Short mmCIF file of C-alpha atoms and ligand atoms in Angstrom, two decimals:
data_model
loop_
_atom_site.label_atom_id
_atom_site.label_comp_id
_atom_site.label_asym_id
_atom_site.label_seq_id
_atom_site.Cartn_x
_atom_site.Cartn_y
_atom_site.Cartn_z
CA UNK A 1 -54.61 0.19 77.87
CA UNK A 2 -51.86 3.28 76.90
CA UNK A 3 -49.63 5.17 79.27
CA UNK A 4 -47.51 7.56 78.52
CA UNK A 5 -43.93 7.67 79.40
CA UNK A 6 -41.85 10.84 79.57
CA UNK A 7 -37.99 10.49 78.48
CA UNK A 8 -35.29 12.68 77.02
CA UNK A 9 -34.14 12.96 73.60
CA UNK A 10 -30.77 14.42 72.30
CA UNK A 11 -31.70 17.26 69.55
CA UNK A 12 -28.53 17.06 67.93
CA UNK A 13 -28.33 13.05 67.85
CA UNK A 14 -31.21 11.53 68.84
CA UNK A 15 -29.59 9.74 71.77
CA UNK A 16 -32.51 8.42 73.72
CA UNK A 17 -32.48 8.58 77.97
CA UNK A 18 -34.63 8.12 80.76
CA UNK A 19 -33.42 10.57 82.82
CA UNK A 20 -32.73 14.56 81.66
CA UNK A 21 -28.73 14.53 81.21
CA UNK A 22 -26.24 17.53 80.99
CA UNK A 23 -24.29 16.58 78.31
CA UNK A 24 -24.82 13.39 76.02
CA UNK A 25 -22.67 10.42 75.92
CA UNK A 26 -22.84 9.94 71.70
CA UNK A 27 -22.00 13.28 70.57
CA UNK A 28 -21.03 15.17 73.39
CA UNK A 29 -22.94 18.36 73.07
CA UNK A 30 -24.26 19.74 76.12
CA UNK A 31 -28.08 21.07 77.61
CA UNK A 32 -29.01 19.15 74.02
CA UNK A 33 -31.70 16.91 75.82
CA UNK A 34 -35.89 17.65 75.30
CA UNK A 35 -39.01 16.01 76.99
CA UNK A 36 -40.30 14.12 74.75
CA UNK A 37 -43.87 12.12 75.54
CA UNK A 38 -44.79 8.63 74.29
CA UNK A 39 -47.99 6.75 74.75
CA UNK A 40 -47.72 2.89 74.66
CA UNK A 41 -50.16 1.10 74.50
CA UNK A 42 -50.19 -2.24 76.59
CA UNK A 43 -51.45 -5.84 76.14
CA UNK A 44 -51.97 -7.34 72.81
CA UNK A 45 -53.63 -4.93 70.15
CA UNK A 46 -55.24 -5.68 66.96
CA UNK A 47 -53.20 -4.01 63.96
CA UNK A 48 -54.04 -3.70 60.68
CA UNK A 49 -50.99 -5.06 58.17
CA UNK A 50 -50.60 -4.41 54.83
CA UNK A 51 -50.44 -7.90 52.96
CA UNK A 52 -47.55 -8.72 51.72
CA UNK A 53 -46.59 -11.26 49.25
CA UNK A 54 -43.83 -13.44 48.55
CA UNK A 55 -42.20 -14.34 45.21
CA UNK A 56 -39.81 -16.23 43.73
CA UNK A 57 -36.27 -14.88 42.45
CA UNK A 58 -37.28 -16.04 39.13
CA UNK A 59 -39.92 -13.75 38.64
CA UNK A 60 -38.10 -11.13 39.29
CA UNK A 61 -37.12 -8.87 36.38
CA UNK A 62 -34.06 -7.10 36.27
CA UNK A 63 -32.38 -4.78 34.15
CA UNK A 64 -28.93 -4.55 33.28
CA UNK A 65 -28.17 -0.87 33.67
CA UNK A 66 -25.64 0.41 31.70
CA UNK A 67 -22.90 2.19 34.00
CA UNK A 68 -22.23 5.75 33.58
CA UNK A 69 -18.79 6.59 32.08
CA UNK A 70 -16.79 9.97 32.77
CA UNK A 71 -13.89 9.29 30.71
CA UNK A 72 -12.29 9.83 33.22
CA UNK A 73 -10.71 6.32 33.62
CA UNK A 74 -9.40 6.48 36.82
CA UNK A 75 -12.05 7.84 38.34
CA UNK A 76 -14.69 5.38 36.32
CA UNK A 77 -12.21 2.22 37.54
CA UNK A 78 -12.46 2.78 40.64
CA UNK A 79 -15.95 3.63 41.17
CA UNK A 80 -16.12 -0.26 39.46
CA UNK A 81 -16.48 0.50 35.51
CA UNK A 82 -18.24 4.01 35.37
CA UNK A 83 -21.00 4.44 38.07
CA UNK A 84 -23.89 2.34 38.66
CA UNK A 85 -27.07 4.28 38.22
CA UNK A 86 -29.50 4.66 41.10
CA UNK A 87 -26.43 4.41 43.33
CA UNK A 88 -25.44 7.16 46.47
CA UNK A 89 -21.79 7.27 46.63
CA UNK A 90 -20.01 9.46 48.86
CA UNK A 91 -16.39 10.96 48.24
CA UNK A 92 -14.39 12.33 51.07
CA UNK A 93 -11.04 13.90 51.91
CA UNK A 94 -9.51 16.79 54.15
CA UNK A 95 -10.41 19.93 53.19
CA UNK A 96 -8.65 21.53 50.31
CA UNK A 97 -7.67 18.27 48.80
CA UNK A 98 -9.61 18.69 45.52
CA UNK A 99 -13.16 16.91 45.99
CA UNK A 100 -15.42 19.64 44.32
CA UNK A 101 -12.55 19.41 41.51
CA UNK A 102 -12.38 16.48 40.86
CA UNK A 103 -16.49 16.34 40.96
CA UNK A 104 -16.72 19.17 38.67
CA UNK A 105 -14.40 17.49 36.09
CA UNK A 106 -16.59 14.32 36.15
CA UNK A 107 -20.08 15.95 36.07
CA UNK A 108 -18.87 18.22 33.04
CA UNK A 109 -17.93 15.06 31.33
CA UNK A 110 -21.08 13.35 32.49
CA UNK A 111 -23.34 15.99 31.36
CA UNK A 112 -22.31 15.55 27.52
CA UNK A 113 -24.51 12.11 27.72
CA UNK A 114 -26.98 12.89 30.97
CA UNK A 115 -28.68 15.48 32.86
CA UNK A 116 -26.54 16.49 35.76
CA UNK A 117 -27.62 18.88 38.74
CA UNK A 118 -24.70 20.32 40.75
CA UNK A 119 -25.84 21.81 44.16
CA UNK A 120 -23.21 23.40 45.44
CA UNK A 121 -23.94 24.35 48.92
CA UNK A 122 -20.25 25.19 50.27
CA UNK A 123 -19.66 27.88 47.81
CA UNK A 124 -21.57 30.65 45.75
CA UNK A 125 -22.24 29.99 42.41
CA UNK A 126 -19.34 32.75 41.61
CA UNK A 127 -16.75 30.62 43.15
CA UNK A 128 -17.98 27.67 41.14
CA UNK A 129 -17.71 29.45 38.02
CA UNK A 130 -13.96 30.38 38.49
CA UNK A 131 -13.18 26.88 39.40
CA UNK A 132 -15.18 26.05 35.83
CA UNK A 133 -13.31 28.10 33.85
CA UNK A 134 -10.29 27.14 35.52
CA UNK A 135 -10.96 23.69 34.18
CA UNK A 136 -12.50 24.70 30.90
CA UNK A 137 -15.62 22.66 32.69
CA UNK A 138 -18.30 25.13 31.03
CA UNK A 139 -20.83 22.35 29.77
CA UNK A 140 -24.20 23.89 29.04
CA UNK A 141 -26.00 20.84 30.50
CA UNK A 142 -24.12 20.86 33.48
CA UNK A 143 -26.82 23.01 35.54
CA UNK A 144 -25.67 24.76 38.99
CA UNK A 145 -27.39 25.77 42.26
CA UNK A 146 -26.53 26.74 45.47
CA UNK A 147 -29.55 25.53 47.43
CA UNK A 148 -28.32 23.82 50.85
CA UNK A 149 -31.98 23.25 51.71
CA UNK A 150 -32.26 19.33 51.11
CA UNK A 151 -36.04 19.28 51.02
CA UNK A 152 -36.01 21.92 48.26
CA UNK A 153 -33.18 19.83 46.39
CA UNK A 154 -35.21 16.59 46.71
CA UNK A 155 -38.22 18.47 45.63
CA UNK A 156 -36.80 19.56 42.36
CA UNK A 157 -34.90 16.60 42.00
CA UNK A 158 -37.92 14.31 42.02
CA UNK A 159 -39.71 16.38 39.59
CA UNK A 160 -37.02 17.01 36.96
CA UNK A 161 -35.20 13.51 37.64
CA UNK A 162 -31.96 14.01 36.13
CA UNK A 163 -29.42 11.17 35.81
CA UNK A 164 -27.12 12.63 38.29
CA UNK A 165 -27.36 14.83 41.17
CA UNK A 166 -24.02 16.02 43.17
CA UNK A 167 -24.18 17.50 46.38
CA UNK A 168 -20.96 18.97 47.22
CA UNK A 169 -20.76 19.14 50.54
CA UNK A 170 -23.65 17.02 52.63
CA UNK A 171 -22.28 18.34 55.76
CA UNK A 172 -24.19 22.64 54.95
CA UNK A 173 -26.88 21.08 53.78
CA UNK A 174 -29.77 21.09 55.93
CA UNK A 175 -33.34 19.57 56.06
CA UNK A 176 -36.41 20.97 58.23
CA UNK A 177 -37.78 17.34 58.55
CA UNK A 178 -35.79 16.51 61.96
CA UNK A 179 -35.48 18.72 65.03
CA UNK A 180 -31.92 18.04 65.31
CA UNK A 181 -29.19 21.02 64.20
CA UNK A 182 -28.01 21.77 61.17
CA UNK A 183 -24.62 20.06 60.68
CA UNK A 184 -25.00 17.37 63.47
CA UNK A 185 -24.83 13.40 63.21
CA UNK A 186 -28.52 13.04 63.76
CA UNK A 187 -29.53 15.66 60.68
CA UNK A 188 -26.40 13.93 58.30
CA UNK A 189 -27.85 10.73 59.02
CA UNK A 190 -31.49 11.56 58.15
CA UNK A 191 -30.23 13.32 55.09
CA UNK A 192 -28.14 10.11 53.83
CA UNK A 193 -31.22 8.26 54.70
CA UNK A 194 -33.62 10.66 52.50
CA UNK A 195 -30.84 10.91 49.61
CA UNK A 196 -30.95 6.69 49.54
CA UNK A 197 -34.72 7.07 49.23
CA UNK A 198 -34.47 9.54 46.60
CA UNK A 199 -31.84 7.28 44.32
CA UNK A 200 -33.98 3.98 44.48
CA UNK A 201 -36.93 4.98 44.03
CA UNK A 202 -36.74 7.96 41.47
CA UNK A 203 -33.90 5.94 39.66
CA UNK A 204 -31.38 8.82 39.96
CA UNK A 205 -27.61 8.69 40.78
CA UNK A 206 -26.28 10.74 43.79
CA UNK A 207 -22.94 11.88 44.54
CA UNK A 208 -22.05 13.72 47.61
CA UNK A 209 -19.10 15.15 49.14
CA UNK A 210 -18.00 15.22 52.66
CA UNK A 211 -15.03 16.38 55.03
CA UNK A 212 -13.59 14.54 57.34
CA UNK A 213 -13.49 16.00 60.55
CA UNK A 214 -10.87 16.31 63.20
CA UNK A 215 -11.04 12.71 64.36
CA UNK A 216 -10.22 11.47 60.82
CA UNK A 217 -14.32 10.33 59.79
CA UNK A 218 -16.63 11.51 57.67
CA UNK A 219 -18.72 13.37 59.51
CA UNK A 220 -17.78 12.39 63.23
CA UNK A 221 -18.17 8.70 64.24
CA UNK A 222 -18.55 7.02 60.54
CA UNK A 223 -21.83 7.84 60.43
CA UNK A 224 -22.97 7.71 56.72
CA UNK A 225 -20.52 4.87 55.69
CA UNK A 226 -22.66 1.99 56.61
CA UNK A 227 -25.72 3.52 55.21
CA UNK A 228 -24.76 4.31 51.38
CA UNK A 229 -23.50 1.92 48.48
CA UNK A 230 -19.98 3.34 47.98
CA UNK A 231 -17.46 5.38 49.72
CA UNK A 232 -14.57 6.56 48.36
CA UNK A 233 -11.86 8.57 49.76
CA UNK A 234 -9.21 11.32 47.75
CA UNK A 235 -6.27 11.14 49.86
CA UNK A 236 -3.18 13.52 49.12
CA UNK A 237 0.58 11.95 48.61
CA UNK A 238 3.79 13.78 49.94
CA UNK A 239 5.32 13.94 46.62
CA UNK A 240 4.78 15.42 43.48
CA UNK A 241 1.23 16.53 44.61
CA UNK A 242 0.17 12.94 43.65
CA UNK A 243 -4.28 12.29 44.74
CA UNK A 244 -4.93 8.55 45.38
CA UNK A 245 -8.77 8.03 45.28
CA UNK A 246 -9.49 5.25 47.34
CA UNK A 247 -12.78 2.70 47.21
CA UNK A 248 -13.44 1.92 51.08
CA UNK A 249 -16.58 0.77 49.96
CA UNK A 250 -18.21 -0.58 46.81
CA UNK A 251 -21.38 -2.44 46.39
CA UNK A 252 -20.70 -2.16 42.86
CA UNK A 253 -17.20 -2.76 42.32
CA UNK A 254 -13.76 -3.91 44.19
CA UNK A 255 -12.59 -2.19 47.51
CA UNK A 256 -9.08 -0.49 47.54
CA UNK A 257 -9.03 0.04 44.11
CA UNK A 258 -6.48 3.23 43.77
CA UNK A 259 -6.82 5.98 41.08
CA UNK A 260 -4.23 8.36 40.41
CA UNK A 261 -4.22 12.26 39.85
CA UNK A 262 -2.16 14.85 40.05
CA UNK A 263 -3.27 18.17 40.69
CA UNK A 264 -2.43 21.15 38.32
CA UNK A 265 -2.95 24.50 37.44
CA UNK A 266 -6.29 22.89 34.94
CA UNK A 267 -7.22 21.08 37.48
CA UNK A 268 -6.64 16.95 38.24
CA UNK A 269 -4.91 15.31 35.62
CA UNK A 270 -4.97 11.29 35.51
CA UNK A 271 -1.35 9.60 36.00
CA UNK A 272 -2.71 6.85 34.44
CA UNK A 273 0.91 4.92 34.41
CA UNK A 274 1.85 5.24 38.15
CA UNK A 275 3.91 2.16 38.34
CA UNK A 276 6.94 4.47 35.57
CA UNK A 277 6.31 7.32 38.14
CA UNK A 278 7.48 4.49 40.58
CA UNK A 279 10.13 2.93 39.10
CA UNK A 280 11.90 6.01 38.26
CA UNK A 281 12.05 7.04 41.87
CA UNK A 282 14.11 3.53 42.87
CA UNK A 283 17.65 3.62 43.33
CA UNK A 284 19.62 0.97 42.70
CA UNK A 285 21.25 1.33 46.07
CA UNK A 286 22.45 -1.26 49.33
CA UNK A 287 18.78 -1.42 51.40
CA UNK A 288 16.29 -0.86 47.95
CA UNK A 289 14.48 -3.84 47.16
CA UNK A 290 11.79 -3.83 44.63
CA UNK A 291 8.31 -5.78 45.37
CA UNK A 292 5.10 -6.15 43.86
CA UNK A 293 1.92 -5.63 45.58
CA UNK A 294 -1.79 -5.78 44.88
CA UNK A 295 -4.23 -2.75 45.63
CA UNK A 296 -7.81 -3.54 44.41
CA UNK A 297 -7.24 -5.02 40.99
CA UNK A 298 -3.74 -3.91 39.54
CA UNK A 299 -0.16 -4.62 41.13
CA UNK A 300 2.01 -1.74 42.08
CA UNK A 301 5.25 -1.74 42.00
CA UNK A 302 6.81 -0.25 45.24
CA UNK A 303 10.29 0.18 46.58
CA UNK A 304 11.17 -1.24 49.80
CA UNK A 305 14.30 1.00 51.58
CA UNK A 306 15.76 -0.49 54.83
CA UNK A 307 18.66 1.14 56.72
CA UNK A 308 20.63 -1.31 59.41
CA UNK A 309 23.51 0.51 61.22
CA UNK A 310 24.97 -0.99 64.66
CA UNK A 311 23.27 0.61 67.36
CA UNK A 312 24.21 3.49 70.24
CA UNK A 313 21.45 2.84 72.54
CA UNK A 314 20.70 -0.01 75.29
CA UNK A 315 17.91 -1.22 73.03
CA UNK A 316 18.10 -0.70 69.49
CA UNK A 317 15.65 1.54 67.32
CA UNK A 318 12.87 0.29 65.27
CA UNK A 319 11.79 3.05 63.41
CA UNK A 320 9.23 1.62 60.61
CA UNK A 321 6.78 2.99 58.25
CA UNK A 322 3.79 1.51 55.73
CA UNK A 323 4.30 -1.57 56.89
CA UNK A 324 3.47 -3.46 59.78
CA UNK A 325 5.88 -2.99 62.64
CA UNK A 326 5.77 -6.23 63.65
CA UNK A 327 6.50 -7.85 60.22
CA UNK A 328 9.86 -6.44 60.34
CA UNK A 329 11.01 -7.41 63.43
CA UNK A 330 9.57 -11.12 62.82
CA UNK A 331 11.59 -10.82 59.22
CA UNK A 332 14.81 -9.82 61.37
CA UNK A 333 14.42 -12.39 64.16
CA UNK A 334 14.40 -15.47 61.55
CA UNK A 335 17.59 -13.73 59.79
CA UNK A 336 18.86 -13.35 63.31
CA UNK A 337 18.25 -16.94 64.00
CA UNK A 338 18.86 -18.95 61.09
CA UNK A 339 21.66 -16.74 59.26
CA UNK A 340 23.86 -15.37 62.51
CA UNK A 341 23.84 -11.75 61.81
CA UNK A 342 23.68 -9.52 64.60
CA UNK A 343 20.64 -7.73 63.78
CA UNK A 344 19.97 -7.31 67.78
CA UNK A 345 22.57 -5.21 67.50
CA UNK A 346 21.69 -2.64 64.70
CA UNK A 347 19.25 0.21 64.81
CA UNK A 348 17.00 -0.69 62.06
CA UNK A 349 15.04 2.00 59.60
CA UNK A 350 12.24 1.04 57.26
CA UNK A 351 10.34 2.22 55.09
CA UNK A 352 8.13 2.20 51.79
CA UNK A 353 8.83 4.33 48.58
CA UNK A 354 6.03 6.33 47.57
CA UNK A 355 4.39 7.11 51.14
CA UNK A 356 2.17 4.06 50.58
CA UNK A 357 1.21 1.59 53.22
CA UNK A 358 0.89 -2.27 52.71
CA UNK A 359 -0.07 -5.03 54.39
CA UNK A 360 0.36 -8.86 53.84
CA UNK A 361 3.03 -11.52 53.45
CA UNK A 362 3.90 -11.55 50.06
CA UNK A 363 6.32 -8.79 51.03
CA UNK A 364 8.32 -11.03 53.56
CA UNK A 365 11.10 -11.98 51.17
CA UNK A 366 11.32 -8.12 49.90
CA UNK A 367 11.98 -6.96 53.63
CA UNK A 368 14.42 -9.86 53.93
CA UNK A 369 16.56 -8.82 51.66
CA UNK A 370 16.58 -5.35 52.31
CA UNK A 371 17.75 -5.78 55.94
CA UNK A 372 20.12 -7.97 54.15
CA UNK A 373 21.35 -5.60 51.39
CA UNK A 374 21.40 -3.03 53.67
CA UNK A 375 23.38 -5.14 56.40
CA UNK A 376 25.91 -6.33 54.28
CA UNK A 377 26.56 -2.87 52.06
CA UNK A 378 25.68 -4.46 48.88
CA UNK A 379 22.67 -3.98 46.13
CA UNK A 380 20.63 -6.27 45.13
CA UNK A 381 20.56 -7.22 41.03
CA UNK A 382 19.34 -5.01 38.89
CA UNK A 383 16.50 -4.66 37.59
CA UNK A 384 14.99 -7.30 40.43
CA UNK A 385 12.03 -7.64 41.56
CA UNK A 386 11.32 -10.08 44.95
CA UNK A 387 8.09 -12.01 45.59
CA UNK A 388 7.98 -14.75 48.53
CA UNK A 389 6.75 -15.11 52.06
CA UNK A 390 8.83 -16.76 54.61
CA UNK A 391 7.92 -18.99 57.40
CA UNK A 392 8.87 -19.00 60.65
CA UNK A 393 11.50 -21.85 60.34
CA UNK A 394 13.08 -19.63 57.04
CA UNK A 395 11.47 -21.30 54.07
CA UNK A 396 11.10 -19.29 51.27
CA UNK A 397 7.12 -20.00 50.43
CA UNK A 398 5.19 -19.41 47.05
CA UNK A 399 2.99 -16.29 46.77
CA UNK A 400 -0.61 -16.36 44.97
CA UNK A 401 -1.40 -14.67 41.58
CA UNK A 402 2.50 -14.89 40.73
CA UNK A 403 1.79 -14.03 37.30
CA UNK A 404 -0.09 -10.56 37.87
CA UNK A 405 3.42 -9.38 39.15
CA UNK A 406 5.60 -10.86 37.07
CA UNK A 407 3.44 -9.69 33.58
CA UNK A 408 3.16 -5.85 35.60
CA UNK A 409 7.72 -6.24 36.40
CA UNK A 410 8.41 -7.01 32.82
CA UNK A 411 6.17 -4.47 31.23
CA UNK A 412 8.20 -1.83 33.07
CA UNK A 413 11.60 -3.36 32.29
CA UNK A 414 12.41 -5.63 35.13
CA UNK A 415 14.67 -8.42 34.22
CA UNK A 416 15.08 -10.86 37.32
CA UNK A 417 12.53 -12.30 39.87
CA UNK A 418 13.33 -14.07 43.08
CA UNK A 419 10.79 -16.47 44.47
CA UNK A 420 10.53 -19.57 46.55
CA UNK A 421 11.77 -22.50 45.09
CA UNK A 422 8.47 -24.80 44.46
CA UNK A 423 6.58 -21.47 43.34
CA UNK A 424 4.67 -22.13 40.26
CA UNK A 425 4.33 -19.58 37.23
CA UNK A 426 3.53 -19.40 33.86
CA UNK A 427 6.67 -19.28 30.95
CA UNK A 428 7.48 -15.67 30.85
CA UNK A 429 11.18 -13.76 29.92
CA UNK A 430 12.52 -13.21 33.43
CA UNK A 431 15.00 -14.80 34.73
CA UNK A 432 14.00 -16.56 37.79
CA UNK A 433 16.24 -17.03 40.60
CA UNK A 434 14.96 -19.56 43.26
CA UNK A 435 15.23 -19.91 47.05
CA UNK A 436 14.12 -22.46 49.60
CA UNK A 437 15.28 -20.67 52.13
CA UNK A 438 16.44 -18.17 54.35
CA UNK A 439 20.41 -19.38 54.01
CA UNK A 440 20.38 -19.26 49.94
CA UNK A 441 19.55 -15.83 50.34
CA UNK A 442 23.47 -15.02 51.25
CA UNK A 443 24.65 -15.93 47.73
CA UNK A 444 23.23 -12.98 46.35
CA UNK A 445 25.69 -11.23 48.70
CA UNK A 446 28.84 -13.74 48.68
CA UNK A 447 31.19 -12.43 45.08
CA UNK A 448 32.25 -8.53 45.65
P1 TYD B 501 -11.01 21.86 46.01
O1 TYD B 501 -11.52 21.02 44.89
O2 TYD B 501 -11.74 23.10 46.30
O3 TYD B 501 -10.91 21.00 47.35
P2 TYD B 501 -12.07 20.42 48.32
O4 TYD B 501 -13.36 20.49 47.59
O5 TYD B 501 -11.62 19.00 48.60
O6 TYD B 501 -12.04 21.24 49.55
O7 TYD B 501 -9.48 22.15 45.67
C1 TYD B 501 -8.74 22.91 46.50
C2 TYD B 501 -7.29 23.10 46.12
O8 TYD B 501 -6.90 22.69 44.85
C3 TYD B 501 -7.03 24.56 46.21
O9 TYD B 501 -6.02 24.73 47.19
C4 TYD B 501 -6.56 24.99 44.88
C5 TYD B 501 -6.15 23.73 44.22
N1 TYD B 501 -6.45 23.72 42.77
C6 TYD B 501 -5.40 23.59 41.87
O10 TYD B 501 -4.23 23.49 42.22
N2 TYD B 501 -5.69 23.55 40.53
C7 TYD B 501 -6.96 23.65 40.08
O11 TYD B 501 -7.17 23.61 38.86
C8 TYD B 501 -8.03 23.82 41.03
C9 TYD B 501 -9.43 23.95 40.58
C10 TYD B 501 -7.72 23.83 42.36
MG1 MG B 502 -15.08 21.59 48.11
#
């Protein structure tokens, strides 16, 4: 037996309702919503399936693909060791913040060893030119289009098959195989889906670009994230026009691996050695403390500034940034309670060198002694570097992978390391100055 049943659809996202509705709950457009008819069929109904079989593992060939390399070695460690072929990455950012550069760089460099398509359906193929000889990116290989029609891209894509295809930007294309508009969550969504299709099974790598919008996603509500095998985000730094590429996601590789660039007149250049850009910018100064912290698979090296001054106001300021609010307040309760000092008292300013934002306790001993330092007027030794989390009853506790920092401290000229006392680390030239807890901390500020 079939009926049919009437309901409404959304055109732009496909949001599904029984009744006709003005404007729809997922994406908020409004007088979006069609009739749409369905006939369903009723009691039990013999289908036809397609047999399917069942193996084991070990019959199952695979092949180790050999990543693609840019040269580009920032770019290739984050994206896990050069790309993985077949793969549909995505890379975002605001606008302006150097995507299509930084994809043009890697496709010209890609294109000496692989066929590389470059649809570029933001900009004419006049504006891509400029940008290429801006960046002495003119690779003969490296073939250009402006196409934003997806169906026409996948169409020449699956005939020609080159290695890599870039779509720069995902958000004007369009594809005539959905009724939804051009642009909206439902059409990005099919496209991502189509583009996935189109890398497994013709064996080709995809890159695409995308914005993010106004609410800080790609594409509205992180739509495409979930449905591709890496996502990576160029993110733009305060100072000295510094890009941090970001992995968010990596089926291929670690997440929150950073990559450094700087963006010049040729284009963006690789700051390969961002921990001397660092350590150049600390200040041996009452308040600076000097920690170590992991970001995908290499320590940085990041200065830790806290200002305590005795406060105006009823209730004292707390003014923190890239780090957890709450960690510093914790940090200055325990001093508070186990060393006397009237930190109650003091309006207290934090904040991490380098506009970078951290998370995790292997910083509680850094934050320590910067209220500390900054308390008591007096610097810290130099050429120190502080690595310890502290409990809530003010023991000094070891940190894991000890010896990642400690190898990254001394390449760049850091003499002294203060740790926990029963922390365990392998022989190295530092001197190591030990703590068990909170109240050893105020030799380092007893003899001035
Ligand atoms: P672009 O790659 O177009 O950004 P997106 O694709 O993310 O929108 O880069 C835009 C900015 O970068 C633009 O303001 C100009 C600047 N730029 C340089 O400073 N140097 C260069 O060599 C290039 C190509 C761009
Ligand atoms: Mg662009």
């Amino acid at each position: 037996m079939s009926k049919t049943k009437i309901s409404y659809q959304c055109s732009s996202c496909n949001y599904n309702a029984i009744k006709w509705l003005g404007c729809c709950p997922e994406c908020k457009q409004w007088e979006t919503f069609k009739e749409v008819k369905t006939t369903k069929t009723t009691g039990l109904k013999k289908t036809k399936h397609h047999e399917t079989s069942l193996v084991s593992l070990a019959s199952v060939e695979t092949q180790n693909k050999k990543r693609m390399l840019s040269g580009v070695s920032e770019w290739d460690r984050v994206v896990g060791g050069g790309i993985m072929p077949s793969s549909l990455l995505i890379l975002t950012g605001d606008p302006g913040i150097g995507k299509s550069t930084l994809l043009l760089q890697i496709s010209n460099n890609l294109a000496k060893q692989h066929n590389v398509f470059y649809f570029s359906s933001e900009e004419s193929l006049q504006q891509v030119k400029n940008r290429a000889e801006r960046l002495d990116c003119l690779n003969k290989n490296l073939l250009f289009s402006d196409q934003a029609d997806l169906e026409s891209i996948m169409a020449i894509a699956q005939k020609e098959k080159p290695d890599l295809l870039i779509i720069d930007s995902i958000q004007n294309c369009y594809t005539s195989q959905t009724q939804t508009t051009p642009g909206s969550i439902g059409q990005l969504r099919e496209s991502a889906f189509l583009l996935m299709r189109l890398a497994k099974e013709n064996g080709i790598t995809i890159i695409v670009s995308g914005h993010i919008t106004k609410e800080g996603n790609i594409a509205g509500p992180k739509t495409l994230e979930h449905m591709v095998d890496g996502v990576f985000y160029l993110q733009g730094e305060d100072r000295w026009q510094t890009r941090v590429l970001r992995s968010v996601k990596n089926r291929f590789g670690t997440i929150n691996e950073l990559g450094f660039f700087q963006m010049q007149q040729n284009g963006l250049q690789e700051v390969p050695n961002i921990n001397q850009h660092l350590i150049e910018q600390v200040s041996h100064s009452p308040g600076s403390v000097l920690v170590s912290f992991v970001e995908g698979s290499r320590p940085l090296l990041l200065e830790l500034q806290a200002l305590t001054i005795a406060s105006k106001l009823g209730i004292p300021q707390r003014v923190i940034s890239g780090i957890d609010h709450k960690q510093v307040v914790l940090i200055a309760a325990i001093l508070e309670k186990y060393l006397q000092i009237k930190l109650s008292t003091n309006d207290i300013f934090f904040k991490v060198g380098g506009g970078f934002k951290i998370k995790g306790s292997s910083t509680d001993l850094g934050i320590a002694l910067a209220l500390l330092s900054s308390y008591f007027q007096i610097p810290l030794p130099k050429k120190s570097i502080a690595l310890g989390e502290i409990s809530l009853t003010g023991q000094i506790k070891p940190i894991n992978q000890i010896n990642i920092h400690i190898k990254e401290a001394t390449k760049f000229g850091l003499e002294q390391v203060l740790v926990a006392k029963n922390q365990k680390f392998e022989k190295n030239d530092c001197l190591i100055k030990q703590f068990s807890s909170v109240y050893e901390l105020l030799t380092l500020f007893e003899n001035t």
